[in-house]
Tab-separated table of C-alpha atoms in Angstrom:
chain	number	residue	atom	x	y	z
A	16	MET	CA	25.849	4.780	-15.774
A	17	ALA	CA	29.099	6.522	-14.671
A	18	ALA	CA	30.121	5.913	-11.091
A	19	SER	CA	31.653	9.364	-10.611
A	20	THR	CA	29.406	12.360	-10.581
A	21	ALA	CA	32.266	14.377	-12.099
A	22	SER	CA	31.541	12.470	-15.324
A	23	ALA	CA	27.858	11.922	-14.983
A	24	PRO	CA	25.328	13.939	-17.012
A	25	PRO	CA	23.493	16.536	-15.462
A	26	HIS	CA	20.188	14.572	-15.132
A	27	GLN	CA	22.168	11.949	-13.340
A	28	ASP	CA	23.472	14.631	-10.843
A	29	ARG	CA	20.095	16.126	-10.160
A	30	LEU	CA	18.669	12.535	-9.507
A	31	LYS	CA	21.247	12.003	-6.841
A	32	SER	CA	20.837	15.430	-5.304
A	33	PHE	CA	17.303	14.592	-4.911
A	34	GLY	CA	17.878	11.249	-3.400
A	35	PHE	CA	17.163	9.132	-6.385
A	36	ASP	CA	19.559	6.581	-8.067
A	37	ASP	CA	20.866	5.533	-4.876
A	38	GLY	CA	20.431	1.924	-5.327
A	39	ARG	CA	17.050	1.494	-3.987
A	40	GLU	CA	15.502	1.436	-7.448
A	41	GLU	CA	17.476	-1.697	-8.183
A	42	GLY	CA	16.869	-2.814	-4.860
A	43	LEU	CA	13.169	-2.785	-5.404
A	44	ARG	CA	13.496	-4.974	-8.544
A	45	GLU	CA	15.636	-7.488	-6.575
A	46	TYR	CA	13.138	-7.530	-3.647
A	47	ILE	CA	10.138	-8.215	-5.957
A	48	PHE	CA	11.719	-10.857	-8.066
A	49	ALA	CA	13.126	-12.540	-4.997
A	50	ARG	CA	9.709	-12.965	-3.250
A	51	PRO	CA	8.496	-16.604	-2.580
A	52	ASP	CA	5.077	-15.517	-3.924
A	53	LEU	CA	6.595	-14.143	-7.277
A	54	GLU	CA	4.652	-16.912	-9.545
A	55	THR	CA	1.850	-17.718	-7.069
A	56	SER	CA	0.520	-14.187	-6.155
A	57	LEU	CA	2.285	-11.544	-8.154
A	58	ARG	CA	2.565	-12.700	-11.671
A	59	ASN	CA	-0.103	-11.181	-13.913
A	60	ASN	CA	-1.714	-9.487	-10.798
A	61	PRO	CA	-1.379	-5.596	-11.117
A	62	LYS	CA	-2.858	-5.008	-7.621
A	63	ALA	CA	-0.646	-7.336	-6.009
A	64	VAL	CA	2.353	-5.931	-7.579
A	65	LEU	CA	1.395	-2.570	-6.663
A	66	ALA	CA	0.997	-3.739	-2.851
A	67	ALA	CA	4.314	-5.322	-2.921
A	68	ILE	CA	5.996	-2.106	-4.258
A	69	SER	CA	4.435	-0.285	-1.888
A	70	GLU	CA	5.545	-2.463	0.876
A	71	TYR	CA	9.125	-1.870	-0.133
A	72	THR	CA	9.013	1.829	-1.015
A	73	ALA	CA	7.335	2.544	2.299
A	74	LYS	CA	10.218	0.873	4.087
A	75	LYS	CA	12.804	2.568	1.976
A	76	ARG	CA	11.286	5.863	2.141
A	77	MET	CA	11.104	6.064	-1.653
A	78	ILE	CA	8.935	8.884	-3.452
A	79	THR	CA	6.280	7.289	-5.876
A	80	PHE	CA	2.928	8.077	-6.910
A	81	GLY	CA	1.540	5.601	-4.306
A	82	GLU	CA	-1.669	3.620	-3.890
A	83	VAL	CA	-3.610	6.440	-2.112
A	84	LYS	CA	-3.445	8.710	-5.233
A	85	ILE	CA	-3.654	5.792	-7.637
A	86	ASN	CA	-7.167	4.841	-6.012
A	87	LYS	CA	-8.174	8.408	-6.182
A	88	CYS	CA	-7.196	8.680	-9.835
A	89	ARG	CA	-9.158	5.383	-10.313
A	90	GLU	CA	-12.460	7.154	-8.942
A	91	LEU	CA	-11.756	10.061	-11.268
A	92	LEU	CA	-11.261	8.334	-14.540
A	93	ALA	CA	-14.275	5.963	-13.597
A	94	GLN	CA	-16.552	9.067	-14.030
A	95	MET	CA	-15.353	9.705	-17.628
A	96	ASN	CA	-17.888	8.689	-20.199
A	97	PRO	CA	-16.927	7.047	-22.361
A	98	PRO	CA	-14.273	5.418	-20.343
A	99	PRO	CA	-10.812	6.409	-21.264
A	100	LYS	CA	-8.648	3.948	-23.335
A	101	ALA	CA	-5.502	6.090	-24.335
A	102	LEU	CA	-3.327	7.611	-21.693
A	103	ILE	CA	0.230	9.231	-21.841
A	104	GLU	CA	2.252	9.402	-18.576
A	105	LEU	CA	5.127	12.047	-18.199
A	106	GLY	CA	7.604	10.874	-15.559
A	107	THR	CA	7.168	6.985	-14.858
A	108	TYR	CA	10.206	6.503	-12.484
A	109	VAL	CA	9.915	2.702	-11.409
A	110	GLY	CA	6.593	1.860	-13.142
A	111	MET	CA	4.258	2.085	-9.979
A	112	SER	CA	1.872	4.700	-11.619
A	113	ALA	CA	2.164	3.069	-14.960
A	114	ILE	CA	1.140	-0.130	-13.430
A	115	GLY	CA	-1.811	1.769	-12.034
A	116	TRP	CA	-2.835	3.220	-15.094
A	117	GLY	CA	-2.705	0.045	-17.020
A	118	ASP	CA	-5.089	-1.674	-14.379
A	119	ILE	CA	-7.214	1.142	-14.368
A	120	LEU	CA	-7.789	1.301	-17.996
A	121	LYS	CA	-8.135	-2.487	-18.264
A	122	SER	CA	-10.894	-2.578	-15.442
A	123	LEU	CA	-12.869	0.335	-17.046
A	124	ASN	CA	-12.985	-1.415	-20.530
A	125	PRO	CA	-13.985	-5.028	-20.071
A	126	GLY	CA	-13.929	-6.856	-23.185
A	127	GLU	CA	-12.046	-4.034	-24.837
A	128	GLU	CA	-8.706	-4.345	-23.228
A	129	SER	CA	-6.820	-4.767	-26.558
A	130	GLN	CA	-7.961	-1.084	-27.307
A	131	CYS	CA	-6.366	0.193	-24.131
A	132	LYS	CA	-2.943	1.868	-24.325
A	133	VAL	CA	-0.563	3.705	-21.994
A	134	PHE	CA	2.451	5.392	-23.106
A	135	ALA	CA	4.542	5.763	-19.956
A	136	MET	CA	7.682	8.318	-20.603
A	137	GLU	CA	10.750	8.133	-18.532
A	138	LEU	CA	13.925	10.222	-19.162
A	139	ASP	CA	16.314	7.771	-17.175
A	140	PRO	CA	17.130	4.427	-18.874
A	141	LYS	CA	17.896	2.534	-15.789
A	142	PHE	CA	14.433	3.530	-14.366
A	143	ALA	CA	12.860	2.721	-17.712
A	144	ALA	CA	14.256	-0.741	-17.509
A	145	ILE	CA	12.980	-1.349	-14.111
A	146	ALA	CA	9.448	-0.093	-14.859
A	147	ARG	CA	9.453	-2.459	-17.917
A	148	ASP	CA	10.200	-5.470	-15.920
A	149	LEU	CA	7.571	-4.652	-13.433
A	150	VAL	CA	5.045	-3.783	-15.897
A	151	ASP	CA	5.650	-7.256	-17.551
A	152	LEU	CA	5.475	-8.929	-14.266
A	153	ALA	CA	1.990	-7.410	-13.623
A	154	GLY	CA	0.867	-8.933	-17.041
A	155	LEU	CA	0.350	-5.360	-18.584
A	156	LYS	CA	2.843	-5.231	-21.343
A	157	ASP	CA	0.355	-5.448	-24.005
A	158	ILE	CA	-1.266	-2.232	-22.664
A	159	VAL	CA	1.701	-0.442	-20.918
A	160	THR	CA	4.831	0.583	-23.189
A	161	VAL	CA	7.563	2.437	-21.435
A	162	LEU	CA	9.300	4.892	-23.687
A	163	GLU	CA	12.780	6.465	-22.773
A	164	GLY	CA	13.909	9.945	-23.429
A	165	PRO	CA	12.384	13.466	-22.939
A	166	ALA	CA	8.619	13.625	-22.713
A	167	ALA	CA	8.317	16.429	-25.271
A	168	ASP	CA	10.255	14.314	-27.894
A	169	ASN	CA	8.232	11.131	-27.187
A	170	ILE	CA	4.980	13.237	-27.442
A	171	ARG	CA	6.025	14.464	-31.037
A	172	ALA	CA	6.930	11.175	-32.132
A	173	LEU	CA	3.607	9.405	-30.999
A	174	LYS	CA	2.047	11.857	-33.200
A	175	THR	CA	4.160	12.032	-36.298
A	176	SER	CA	4.338	8.120	-36.234
A	177	HIS	CA	0.585	8.153	-36.071
A	178	THR	CA	0.712	5.852	-33.298
A	179	VAL	CA	-1.646	7.986	-31.310
A	180	ASP	CA	-4.096	10.523	-32.489
A	181	LYS	CA	-5.779	11.888	-29.413
A	182	VAL	CA	-5.273	10.806	-25.754
A	183	ASP	CA	-8.162	10.661	-23.291
A	184	VAL	CA	-5.929	11.237	-20.142
A	185	ALA	CA	-2.486	12.727	-19.490
A	186	PHE	CA	-0.693	12.396	-16.415
A	187	PHE	CA	2.097	14.861	-15.439
A	188	ASP	CA	4.759	13.759	-12.750
A	189	GLN	CA	7.985	14.828	-14.187
A	190	TRP	CA	10.451	17.561	-13.136
A	191	GLN	CA	8.117	20.603	-12.027
A	192	GLU	CA	9.848	23.139	-14.433
A	193	SER	CA	8.820	20.909	-17.316
A	194	TYR	CA	5.051	20.781	-16.738
A	195	LYS	CA	4.208	23.927	-18.643
A	196	PRO	CA	6.491	23.435	-21.458
A	197	ASP	CA	5.327	19.806	-21.908
A	198	LEU	CA	1.670	20.980	-21.639
A	199	ILE	CA	2.399	23.377	-24.476
A	200	VAL	CA	3.926	20.658	-26.543
A	201	CYS	CA	0.859	18.465	-26.032
A	202	GLU	CA	-1.277	21.463	-27.209
A	203	GLU	CA	0.847	22.114	-30.137
A	204	SER	CA	1.010	18.360	-31.195
A	205	GLY	CA	-2.727	18.278	-31.397
A	206	ILE	CA	-2.675	15.355	-28.877
A	207	PHE	CA	-5.518	16.765	-26.707
A	208	ARG	CA	-9.219	16.585	-27.761
A	209	LYS	CA	-12.177	18.262	-26.146
A	210	GLY	CA	-12.743	16.269	-22.782
A	211	THR	CA	-9.196	15.157	-22.402
A	212	VAL	CA	-8.423	15.194	-18.661
A	213	ILE	CA	-4.735	16.009	-17.492
A	214	LEU	CA	-3.925	14.876	-13.928
A	215	ALA	CA	-0.898	16.368	-12.503
A	216	ASP	CA	0.899	15.492	-9.116
A	217	ASN	CA	3.016	17.971	-7.123
A	218	THR	CA	1.244	21.107	-8.124
A	219	ASP	CA	0.912	21.965	-4.284
A	220	SER	CA	4.377	20.637	-3.058
A	221	PRO	CA	6.964	21.213	-4.234
A	222	GLY	CA	4.784	23.297	-6.535
A	223	THR	CA	4.270	24.169	-10.068
A	224	PRO	CA	3.103	27.987	-10.042
A	225	ASP	CA	3.542	28.668	-13.661
A	226	TYR	CA	1.727	25.441	-14.851
A	227	ASN	CA	-0.974	26.568	-12.536
A	228	GLN	CA	-1.234	29.920	-13.703
A	229	TYR	CA	-1.108	28.875	-17.223
A	230	LEU	CA	-4.062	26.788	-16.844
A	231	GLU	CA	-6.093	29.252	-14.624
A	232	GLU	CA	-5.666	32.042	-17.260
A	233	SER	CA	-6.521	29.741	-20.197
A	234	SER	CA	-10.264	30.825	-20.408
A	235	GLY	CA	-9.058	34.461	-20.874
A	236	ARG	CA	-6.548	33.857	-23.735
A	237	GLN	CA	-7.569	34.436	-27.428
A	238	GLY	CA	-7.573	31.025	-29.273
A	239	GLY	CA	-5.893	28.013	-27.570
A	240	VAL	CA	-6.771	25.311	-25.309
A	241	LYS	CA	-9.103	25.996	-22.653
A	242	TYR	CA	-9.278	24.200	-19.279
A	243	GLN	CA	-11.607	23.545	-16.299
A	244	ASN	CA	-9.486	22.963	-13.184
A	245	VAL	CA	-10.443	21.202	-10.006
A	246	LYS	CA	-8.061	20.268	-7.123
A	247	HIS	CA	-8.782	16.886	-5.471
A	248	GLU	CA	-7.212	16.512	-2.116
A	249	THR	CA	-5.996	13.113	-0.994
A	250	ALA	CA	-4.894	11.473	2.375
A	251	SER	CA	-1.304	11.460	1.062
A	252	LYS	CA	1.095	12.815	3.706
A	253	ILE	CA	2.964	15.044	1.206
A	254	ALA	CA	1.793	16.719	-2.031
A	255	LYS	CA	-1.813	16.069	-1.162
A	256	ILE	CA	-3.364	17.638	-4.164
A	257	ILE	CA	-4.106	16.106	-7.663
A	258	LEU	CA	-4.843	18.697	-10.149
A	259	ALA	CA	-7.342	17.704	-12.625
A	260	SER	CA	-7.742	19.768	-15.751
A	261	THR	CA	-10.344	19.046	-18.298
A	262	VAL	CA	-10.035	20.334	-21.893
A	263	LEU	CA	-13.108	22.302	-22.574
A	264	GLU	CA	-11.999	23.836	-25.938
A	265	VAL	CA	-9.398	23.089	-28.614
A	266	PRO	CA	-8.629	25.286	-31.573
């Protein structure tokens, strides 16, 4: 990427304005792969990799979808019957949540791990590369695929290529103004089924009012996808709520 913000693309300018892409992401990868327990404890151990990422991100004050929220989502997905096997993630960053999803799906489907698929979407190529390295370290590359580029483009490509028909779970953690448009892309692509669960972070802080309203008003719209929405509070210090929206009806 360009070193000067004057020549940087708008996306990179925005990342820097929010405190991202300041070297901490590359520092995370260096920290993980320089650890003395890399091969003895971390390799092919998703939970150990998550713990190591958490250790670094806490010290460096990085914003990630942390272990507290991942564990809450583990509880929510464990309630699904049948267990979820196909998940899309919109907004991957350095891959912490993607590793969490891969580990959750794998643990919920013993003996059927080969059927579990996570498609983690990240706009920034640098972050996507870091996420891939960490997913590989965790031993989840056969389950988790990191896709670069806009989420909307990736969702359409997954459908048109017949890579995915329907998903059991979708996770939203991208730029907040993209939540509603990307949700509509999911609806229009037909990637949701009755029973699909959409989990969304940051709906309380910094907030996604248009997305929240769209979901809440779905029952009153003619046609279209209908949702049941439940807010789950976590012990996270900020952005405490995970909004879970279950698809009740599809056209």
